[in-house]
Short mmCIF file of C-alpha atoms in Angstrom, two decimals:
data_model
loop_
_atom_site.label_atom_id
_atom_site.label_comp_id
_atom_site.label_asym_id
_atom_site.label_seq_id
_atom_site.Cartn_x
_atom_site.Cartn_y
_atom_site.Cartn_z
CA MET A 1 178.04 -106.44 114.15
CA ALA A 2 177.61 -105.32 110.57
CA LEU A 3 177.07 -107.94 107.27
CA MET A 4 178.08 -107.34 103.61
CA ILE A 5 177.17 -109.42 101.09
CA ARG A 6 178.68 -109.20 97.48
CA VAL A 7 177.41 -110.91 94.51
CA THR A 8 180.51 -113.05 92.90
CA SER A 9 179.17 -114.59 90.06
CA GLY A 10 175.95 -113.91 87.77
CA PRO A 11 174.71 -110.83 86.00
CA HIS A 12 175.04 -108.70 89.23
CA SER A 13 178.54 -109.77 89.81
CA GLY A 14 180.63 -107.02 91.78
CA GLN A 15 177.27 -105.53 93.48
CA GLU A 16 177.74 -105.33 97.33
CA TYR A 17 174.64 -104.91 100.09
CA LEU A 18 176.18 -103.27 103.58
CA ILE A 19 173.98 -104.16 106.58
CA ASP A 20 174.89 -102.41 109.69
CA ARG A 21 172.62 -102.43 112.07
CA ARG A 22 169.67 -104.74 113.13
CA GLN A 23 167.60 -105.72 109.65
CA THR A 24 165.92 -108.09 107.76
CA PHE A 25 166.07 -107.74 104.36
CA MET A 26 165.24 -109.57 101.21
CA VAL A 27 167.11 -110.61 97.99
CA GLY A 28 165.39 -111.27 94.70
CA ARG A 29 164.50 -110.39 91.10
CA SER A 30 161.74 -107.64 91.72
CA SER A 31 162.75 -104.31 92.30
CA ARG A 32 160.90 -103.87 95.44
CA VAL A 33 162.97 -105.97 97.66
CA HIS A 34 165.86 -104.58 99.43
CA PHE A 35 168.33 -106.08 97.52
CA PRO A 36 166.96 -106.11 93.94
CA MET A 37 168.72 -108.51 91.11
CA THR A 38 166.11 -107.87 88.54
CA GLY A 39 168.64 -109.37 85.59
CA ASP A 40 168.94 -112.48 87.24
CA MET A 41 165.87 -114.45 85.62
CA MET A 42 166.42 -117.62 87.33
CA LEU A 43 165.83 -115.74 91.03
CA SER A 44 162.01 -116.07 92.27
CA ARG A 45 160.98 -112.30 92.72
CA GLU A 46 161.63 -112.66 96.57
CA HIS A 47 164.25 -115.48 96.93
CA PHE A 48 165.77 -115.64 100.38
CA ARG A 49 166.02 -113.46 103.13
CA ILE A 50 168.31 -112.66 105.47
CA GLU A 51 167.76 -111.74 109.45
CA ASN A 52 170.52 -109.63 110.91
CA GLN A 53 170.02 -109.82 114.55
CA PRO A 54 173.42 -109.66 116.33
CA PRO A 55 175.11 -111.61 117.64
CA LEU A 56 173.51 -113.92 115.10
CA CYS A 57 172.35 -114.08 111.31
CA HIS A 58 170.40 -116.47 109.75
CA LEU A 59 169.16 -116.89 106.03
CA MET A 60 165.48 -118.30 105.37
CA ASP A 61 164.44 -119.29 101.73
CA LEU A 62 160.82 -117.75 100.87
CA GLY A 63 159.55 -120.76 98.75
CA SER A 64 162.01 -119.99 95.94
CA THR A 65 161.17 -122.27 92.56
CA ASN A 66 165.33 -123.07 92.50
CA GLY A 67 166.12 -123.29 95.98
CA THR A 68 168.67 -121.59 97.80
CA LYS A 69 172.27 -123.04 98.71
CA VAL A 70 174.80 -122.06 101.54
CA ASN A 71 177.94 -124.18 100.54
CA GLY A 72 176.87 -126.15 98.40
CA HIS A 73 173.80 -127.58 100.66
CA ARG A 74 170.33 -126.73 99.83
CA VAL A 75 168.76 -125.08 102.99
CA GLU A 76 165.08 -123.76 104.36
CA ARG A 77 166.70 -121.92 107.04
CA VAL A 78 170.44 -121.67 108.60
CA LEU A 79 172.53 -119.73 110.57
CA LEU A 80 175.38 -117.65 108.26
CA ARG A 81 179.29 -117.55 109.37
CA GLU A 82 182.15 -115.52 107.71
CA GLY A 83 183.25 -116.77 104.39
CA ASP A 84 179.62 -118.68 103.52
CA VAL A 85 178.58 -119.14 99.82
CA ILE A 86 175.47 -118.54 99.08
CA THR A 87 174.09 -119.97 95.39
CA ALA A 88 170.59 -118.95 94.52
CA GLY A 89 169.14 -118.48 90.86
CA ASP A 90 172.10 -117.89 88.24
CA SER A 91 174.09 -115.97 90.82
CA SER A 92 176.20 -116.40 93.75
CA PHE A 93 177.19 -114.35 96.87
CA VAL A 94 179.98 -114.29 99.98
CA VAL A 95 179.26 -113.17 103.11
CA HIS A 96 181.62 -110.72 105.46
CA PHE A 97 181.08 -109.94 108.87
CA PHE A 98 183.20 -107.53 110.41
CA GLU A 99 182.89 -105.54 113.86
CA PRO A 100 184.96 -102.22 113.72
CA SER A 101 187.71 -101.93 116.16
CA SER A 102 189.90 -98.99 117.27
CA ASN A 103 192.19 -101.17 119.71
CA GLY A 104 193.51 -103.39 117.10
CA GLU A 105 192.82 -106.62 118.84
CA VAL A 106 192.59 -109.95 117.41
CA LYS A 107 189.01 -111.33 117.06
CA ALA A 108 187.67 -115.03 116.13
CA THR A 109 184.75 -115.96 114.58
CA CYS A 110 182.69 -119.11 116.87
CA ALA A 111 182.08 -122.02 114.84
CA GLY A 112 178.56 -121.90 116.51
CA CYS A 113 176.52 -118.95 116.64
CA GLY A 114 179.10 -116.75 114.76
CA ARG A 115 179.78 -114.30 117.20
CA ARG A 116 183.29 -112.34 117.06
CA VAL A 117 185.23 -113.81 119.98
CA GLU A 118 188.24 -111.52 120.89
CA ILE A 119 190.91 -113.93 121.16
CA GLU A 120 192.29 -112.07 124.43
CA ASP A 121 189.27 -112.88 126.18
CA ALA A 122 189.66 -116.41 125.33
CA ASN A 123 193.06 -116.46 126.96
CA ASP A 124 191.90 -114.57 129.97
CA LEU A 125 189.13 -116.86 130.83
CA GLY A 126 191.33 -120.03 130.01
CA ALA A 127 190.77 -122.17 126.97
CA PRO A 128 188.37 -124.85 128.44
CA GLU A 129 185.72 -122.02 129.00
CA LEU A 130 186.03 -120.62 125.57
CA ALA A 131 188.40 -122.19 123.03
CA ALA A 132 187.22 -126.02 121.90
CA ALA A 133 189.98 -126.06 119.42
CA ASP A 134 192.04 -128.79 121.06
CA GLN A 135 187.98 -130.57 121.91
CA ILE A 136 186.62 -130.94 118.33
CA GLY A 137 189.85 -130.91 116.85
CA LEU A 138 189.43 -128.48 113.97
CA GLY A 139 190.85 -125.12 115.08
CA VAL A 140 188.19 -123.36 115.48
CA TRP A 141 186.43 -121.40 118.27
CA LEU A 142 183.53 -122.01 120.63
CA CYS A 143 181.99 -119.25 122.62
CA VAL A 144 181.13 -119.44 126.49
CA ASP A 145 177.36 -119.89 125.28
CA CYS A 146 177.91 -122.18 122.75
CA ARG A 147 180.17 -124.01 125.26
CA SER A 148 177.84 -123.73 127.78
CA ARG A 149 175.01 -125.19 125.15
CA ARG A 150 176.71 -128.21 124.65
CA LEU A 151 176.80 -129.55 128.52
CA ARG A 152 173.16 -129.33 128.23
CA PHE A 153 172.54 -132.18 125.65
CA PRO A 154 173.33 -135.95 125.30
CA ARG A 155 177.06 -136.25 124.02
CA THR A 156 177.77 -136.30 120.54
CA HIS A 157 180.71 -136.31 117.98
CA PRO A 158 182.65 -133.18 118.52
CA ASP A 159 182.19 -132.21 114.50
CA TYR A 160 178.27 -131.44 115.94
CA LEU A 161 177.17 -128.72 118.22
CA ILE A 162 173.23 -129.73 119.59
CA GLU A 163 170.95 -126.63 119.28
CA LYS A 164 167.41 -127.83 120.29
CA TRP A 165 165.25 -131.25 121.22
CA ILE A 166 162.81 -131.03 118.36
CA GLY A 167 160.92 -134.49 118.67
CA GLU A 168 160.84 -138.25 119.88
CA GLY A 169 159.61 -141.53 118.74
CA GLY A 170 159.40 -145.12 119.68
CA MET A 171 162.74 -145.44 118.89
CA GLY A 172 164.35 -141.97 120.47
CA ASP A 173 164.66 -138.56 120.34
CA VAL A 174 165.85 -136.14 117.80
CA TYR A 175 167.81 -133.23 118.01
CA LEU A 176 168.59 -130.23 115.40
CA ALA A 177 172.27 -129.85 115.46
CA ARG A 178 174.71 -127.68 113.29
CA GLN A 179 177.83 -129.62 111.65
CA LEU A 180 180.62 -127.22 112.44
CA SER A 181 182.81 -128.11 109.68
CA LYS A 182 180.31 -127.70 107.12
CA ASN A 183 178.13 -124.99 108.12
CA ARG A 184 174.95 -127.07 107.80
CA PRO A 185 172.20 -127.98 109.76
CA VAL A 186 171.35 -131.82 110.57
CA ALA A 187 168.79 -134.14 112.62
CA ILE A 188 170.55 -136.14 114.75
CA LYS A 189 168.03 -139.52 115.77
CA MET A 190 169.84 -141.03 119.00
CA MET A 191 168.20 -144.52 120.29
CA SER A 192 166.54 -143.89 123.69
CA ALA A 193 168.38 -145.13 126.56
CA ASN A 194 166.30 -147.74 127.66
CA CYS A 195 165.90 -149.67 124.39
CA THR A 196 168.22 -152.24 125.22
CA ILE A 197 169.71 -154.46 122.54
CA GLY A 198 167.69 -156.82 121.32
CA ASP A 199 164.42 -154.54 121.52
CA LYS A 200 162.64 -154.84 118.59
CA ALA A 201 162.27 -150.74 119.07
CA SER A 202 166.35 -151.46 118.75
CA ASP A 203 166.06 -153.56 115.66
CA TYR A 204 164.19 -151.13 113.57
CA PHE A 205 166.37 -148.11 114.45
CA ARG A 206 169.29 -150.38 112.79
CA ARG A 207 167.27 -151.13 109.86
CA GLU A 208 166.80 -147.86 109.06
CA ILE A 209 170.65 -146.90 109.35
CA GLU A 210 171.00 -150.04 107.07
CA VAL A 211 168.39 -148.59 104.56
CA LEU A 212 169.48 -145.26 104.77
CA ARG A 213 172.85 -146.14 103.99
CA ASP A 214 172.22 -148.51 100.96
CA LEU A 215 169.54 -145.84 99.20
CA LEU A 216 173.02 -143.84 98.68
CA MET A 217 173.76 -142.89 95.17
CA PRO A 218 177.27 -143.50 94.00
CA GLY A 219 179.59 -140.54 95.26
CA GLY A 220 177.37 -140.03 98.75
CA GLN A 221 174.39 -138.48 97.73
CA GLY A 222 170.76 -139.47 98.56
CA HIS A 223 167.72 -138.78 96.03
CA PRO A 224 166.17 -135.65 96.30
CA GLY A 225 163.14 -136.67 98.04
CA ILE A 226 164.45 -139.12 100.40
CA VAL A 227 166.19 -137.61 103.66
CA ALA A 228 169.87 -138.26 103.34
CA PHE A 229 171.49 -140.20 105.58
CA TYR A 230 175.43 -138.56 106.34
CA GLU A 231 176.63 -140.49 109.54
CA ILE A 232 176.03 -143.31 112.34
CA TYR A 233 178.33 -143.21 115.26
CA GLU A 234 178.30 -145.60 118.36
CA ILE A 235 178.68 -142.92 121.66
CA GLU A 236 178.89 -144.50 124.99
CA GLY A 237 176.97 -147.64 123.57
CA GLN A 238 174.38 -145.33 121.79
CA PHE A 239 173.92 -145.20 118.42
CA GLN A 240 173.60 -141.97 116.81
CA LEU A 241 172.30 -141.42 113.41
CA VAL A 242 173.05 -138.12 111.52
CA MET A 243 170.81 -136.84 108.61
CA GLU A 244 169.72 -134.34 106.70
CA TYR A 245 167.84 -131.88 108.39
CA VAL A 246 164.30 -130.58 106.75
CA ASP A 247 163.34 -127.21 107.96
CA GLY A 248 159.40 -128.19 107.47
CA LYS A 249 156.38 -129.99 108.61
CA ASN A 250 155.11 -133.14 107.99
CA ALA A 251 152.22 -133.57 105.72
CA LEU A 252 149.39 -133.39 107.65
CA GLU A 253 150.73 -130.25 109.87
CA TRP A 254 151.48 -128.77 106.62
CA THR A 255 148.41 -129.29 105.57
CA ARG A 256 146.32 -128.33 108.39
CA ALA A 257 147.81 -124.78 108.62
CA LEU A 258 146.84 -123.61 104.87
CA LYS A 259 144.43 -120.98 105.19
CA GLU A 260 142.37 -123.09 102.20
CA PRO A 261 141.78 -126.44 101.16
CA LEU A 262 144.92 -127.78 99.66
CA SER A 263 144.52 -127.71 96.12
CA ILE A 264 144.47 -130.49 93.45
CA SER A 265 147.59 -129.15 91.96
CA ALA A 266 149.66 -128.68 95.24
CA ALA A 267 148.30 -132.42 95.97
CA ALA A 268 149.46 -133.83 92.85
CA GLN A 269 152.93 -132.45 92.99
CA ILE A 270 153.33 -133.89 96.64
CA GLY A 271 152.24 -137.43 95.00
CA ARG A 272 154.67 -136.97 92.20
CA HIS A 273 157.51 -135.90 94.47
CA LEU A 274 156.77 -139.01 96.92
CA LEU A 275 156.35 -141.12 93.99
CA SER A 276 159.36 -140.52 92.70
CA ALA A 277 161.00 -141.37 96.19
CA LEU A 278 159.27 -144.54 96.19
CA HIS A 279 160.18 -145.50 92.57
CA TYR A 280 163.84 -144.87 93.46
CA ALA A 281 163.88 -146.97 96.63
CA HIS A 282 161.91 -149.51 94.80
CA SER A 283 164.37 -149.96 92.30
CA LYS A 284 167.38 -150.23 94.96
CA GLY A 285 165.22 -153.25 96.33
CA TYR A 286 163.09 -151.40 99.21
CA VAL A 287 159.61 -151.28 99.80
CA HIS A 288 158.90 -148.66 102.68
CA ARG A 289 156.29 -150.27 104.12
CA ASP A 290 154.75 -147.06 106.32
CA VAL A 291 153.57 -144.14 103.38
CA LYS A 292 151.75 -142.10 105.72
CA PRO A 293 151.48 -138.41 105.55
CA SER A 294 153.52 -137.98 109.37
CA ASN A 295 155.97 -139.55 107.40
CA LEU A 296 156.54 -136.80 104.88
CA LEU A 297 158.13 -133.69 105.32
CA VAL A 298 156.68 -130.92 103.15
CA VAL A 299 158.68 -127.83 102.46
CA GLY A 300 158.03 -124.76 100.18
CA SER A 301 155.25 -122.97 99.19
CA PRO A 302 151.33 -123.77 99.01
CA ARG A 303 151.32 -123.16 94.93
CA HIS A 304 155.10 -125.52 94.98
CA PRO A 305 155.40 -127.80 97.73
CA ARG A 306 158.65 -130.45 97.77
CA VAL A 307 158.29 -133.46 99.81
CA LYS A 308 161.06 -135.70 101.66
CA LEU A 309 160.16 -139.04 102.06
CA THR A 310 161.38 -139.99 105.84
CA ASP A 311 161.30 -143.25 108.40
CA PHE A 312 162.16 -146.01 107.19
CA GLY A 313 162.32 -148.04 109.83
CA LEU A 314 159.58 -150.75 108.54
CA ALA A 315 161.52 -150.58 105.25
CA LYS A 316 161.87 -154.25 104.06
CA SER A 317 164.36 -155.26 101.16
CA PHE A 318 163.14 -157.91 98.53
CA ASP A 319 165.86 -159.88 99.00
CA GLU A 320 166.10 -159.61 102.68
CA SER A 321 169.82 -159.39 102.50
CA GLU A 322 171.69 -160.84 105.29
CA GLY A 323 172.81 -157.16 106.34
CA LEU A 324 169.37 -156.72 107.45
CA ILE A 325 167.85 -158.13 110.60
CA THR A 326 164.57 -160.26 109.59
CA LEU A 327 162.00 -158.45 111.91
CA THR A 328 158.78 -159.29 110.63
CA ARG A 329 156.87 -162.78 111.66
CA GLN A 330 153.92 -164.45 110.96
CA GLY A 331 150.77 -162.42 111.92
CA ASP A 332 152.78 -159.06 112.30
CA ILE A 333 150.81 -156.43 110.18
CA GLY A 334 153.06 -152.90 110.17
CA GLY A 335 152.26 -149.54 108.92
CA SER A 336 149.51 -147.65 110.42
CA VAL A 337 145.65 -149.12 109.46
CA GLY A 338 144.70 -146.04 107.50
CA PHE A 339 147.04 -146.09 105.17
CA ILE A 340 147.92 -149.83 104.56
CA SER A 341 147.21 -151.44 101.37
CA PRO A 342 145.38 -155.49 101.36
CA ASP A 343 148.62 -156.48 100.94
CA HIS A 344 149.91 -155.41 104.63
CA ILE A 345 146.83 -157.18 105.81
CA ARG A 346 146.81 -160.36 103.99
CA ASP A 347 151.11 -160.73 104.71
CA PHE A 348 152.89 -158.34 105.60
CA ARG A 349 156.51 -160.09 105.15
CA GLN A 350 156.21 -160.33 101.51
CA VAL A 351 154.40 -157.13 100.70
CA ARG A 352 156.25 -155.37 97.36
CA ALA A 353 156.11 -152.23 95.58
CA PRO A 354 152.41 -152.23 94.84
CA ALA A 355 151.54 -151.74 98.41
CA ASP A 356 153.43 -148.36 98.47
CA ILE A 357 151.96 -147.17 95.61
CA TYR A 358 148.45 -148.19 97.60
CA SER A 359 149.82 -146.09 100.74
CA ALA A 360 151.05 -143.06 98.43
CA ALA A 361 147.34 -142.99 97.17
CA ALA A 362 145.67 -143.07 100.62
CA THR A 363 147.66 -140.49 101.78
CA LEU A 364 146.72 -138.24 99.07
CA PHE A 365 142.72 -138.95 99.54
CA TYR A 366 143.60 -138.30 103.09
CA LEU A 367 145.55 -135.00 102.66
CA LEU A 368 143.13 -133.42 100.08
CA THR A 369 139.60 -134.73 101.96
CA GLY A 370 140.83 -134.76 106.04
CA ARG A 371 139.04 -138.73 105.19
CA TYR A 372 140.21 -142.11 104.89
CA PRO A 373 139.43 -143.44 101.53
CA TYR A 374 136.28 -145.84 102.94
CA LEU A 375 132.93 -144.99 103.86
CA GLY A 376 132.10 -144.55 107.52
CA PHE A 377 136.50 -145.81 108.21
CA ASP A 378 137.99 -146.04 111.69
CA PRO A 379 141.15 -146.93 112.02
CA ARG A 380 140.51 -147.82 115.91
CA GLN A 381 137.22 -149.87 115.44
CA PRO A 382 136.89 -153.42 114.66
CA GLY A 383 136.42 -154.44 111.42
CA SER A 384 138.72 -151.64 110.13
CA TYR A 385 141.18 -154.73 108.39
CA GLU A 386 137.69 -156.37 107.07
CA ILE A 387 136.72 -153.18 105.59
CA ILE A 388 139.78 -152.35 103.57
CA LEU A 389 140.35 -155.96 102.14
CA GLN A 390 136.53 -156.11 101.00
CA ASN A 391 134.99 -152.71 100.45
CA PRO A 392 135.66 -150.67 97.12
CA PRO A 393 137.50 -147.38 97.77
CA LEU A 394 135.34 -144.05 97.35
CA PRO A 395 135.96 -141.78 94.65
CA ILE A 396 138.11 -138.40 95.41
CA ARG A 397 135.16 -136.57 94.07
CA ALA A 398 132.35 -137.45 96.61
CA PHE A 399 134.03 -135.11 99.00
CA ARG A 400 136.45 -132.83 96.10
CA PRO A 401 134.01 -132.10 93.14
CA ASP A 402 136.80 -129.62 92.00
CA ALA A 403 139.44 -133.07 91.49
CA PRO A 404 139.23 -133.61 87.54
CA ASP A 405 137.89 -137.12 86.59
CA GLY A 406 141.07 -137.98 85.22
CA PHE A 407 142.82 -137.48 88.53
CA GLU A 408 140.13 -139.24 90.46
CA ARG A 409 140.58 -142.63 88.35
CA VAL A 410 145.00 -142.08 89.15
CA LEU A 411 143.94 -142.67 92.60
CA LEU A 412 141.29 -145.44 92.19
CA LYS A 413 143.34 -147.59 90.35
CA ALA A 414 146.32 -147.34 93.12
CA MET A 415 143.76 -148.57 95.44
CA GLN A 416 142.87 -151.73 93.55
CA LYS A 417 142.66 -154.84 96.16
CA GLN A 418 144.94 -156.92 93.71
CA PRO A 419 148.40 -155.85 93.29
CA ARG A 420 148.62 -156.89 89.65
CA ASP A 421 145.63 -154.33 89.05
CA ARG A 422 147.30 -151.36 90.32
CA TRP A 423 150.03 -149.26 88.51
CA LYS A 424 152.85 -151.06 87.34
CA SER A 425 155.64 -148.86 89.02
CA ALA A 426 155.91 -145.46 91.17
CA GLN A 427 157.02 -144.02 88.55
CA ILE A 428 154.37 -144.46 85.69
CA MET A 429 151.71 -143.04 88.90
CA ALA A 430 153.69 -140.41 89.05
CA ASP A 431 154.07 -139.80 85.11
CA ALA A 432 149.85 -140.09 85.29
CA LEU A 433 149.59 -136.87 87.55
CA ARG A 434 151.66 -135.24 85.59
CA PRO A 435 148.37 -133.39 83.95
CA TYR A 436 147.47 -132.26 87.48
CA ALA A 437 150.23 -130.63 89.04
CA THR A 438 150.39 -127.57 87.03
CA PRO A 439 149.10 -124.55 89.73
CA SER A 440 146.13 -122.66 88.30
CA THR A 441 146.57 -119.55 86.97
CA CYS A 442 142.98 -118.27 87.87
#
């Protein structure tokens, strides 16, 4: 299977690149990549890579500054299909697949994997084996392998083809799937079968659905720093939440995988992305209440990380509107002990935006040091709540002497015991981190 990408707009409009064998090649502004586009100054030097491994072909963003979009959706890694439109920098590309045929047979493209399928073969094998047009209602084909793969996973909406299981939590399993009509990867969170209606885990699941739906902007767009909500289905009595798929690691795993300690500038960038997302949620009337490293998904390069905030299962409306289930009761302390604020401990039901600001600072402290912000603190030991309520937080320069004084002051102010003494808003704290977010040129 051969692949051609044609530049349809931008400084290099009209240029084409043909790949007629198994090959991995890069596109970017550098003159040393396989497809150099030196005239597009908005491209990164190595912007994206295409891996042509028939019958599959994937595109992978290489941590570019401005990102890569396929069919209008920003992606980290995506399966390419016939007619896909790639946007990067000031340029657009269209993708064409072809497979020379000497016998004039008509071929279709599998909506699942992009494989070229002979329609004659579909008729020979029988529509239930190969043609899924009637089943998914899109007038498209699925090859035998994709049909077989669909049957190996839980049933979902016909427009989605599950590719693999990617994780689990207390409320259910999460799967990577592809939305066939839009050719975009999605994450589908399915409530566990053993979560009966009325269980607290089931209530948290439904709360996350309500919050993510309410956080959408006009026109159905979400904040770029919050994992986007797409659809909600109930199939065979099971709730299924379809969300944006983020091809990255949680912040804790991402930091541990770095070859060098997390830089102050990268931490400041992470903090600014996180605080921007929190400010948006707060402006919509919600407090997250469970900000911690494992609820941040990080993508991009170590010098230019981007963050998506996820898991709104503990989120609470300031007004506790009737559309949400009141889950917290007297004596509840939610969140993760190492990152909760004194407010969480005093009255979890009544926490407001300052609690998230505290947790954001504790998260940055942990990502930079691998430690909690209190001397000798162990969240598994008795007395941990008393330490949070009574002990002063440690200055980060005790462990990271490379941190500027001003950066240390930003974190210390965010972790004050009384909410009134912290930053007045997440956005103001984000602005305070701005001077420290520029990578060093050394």
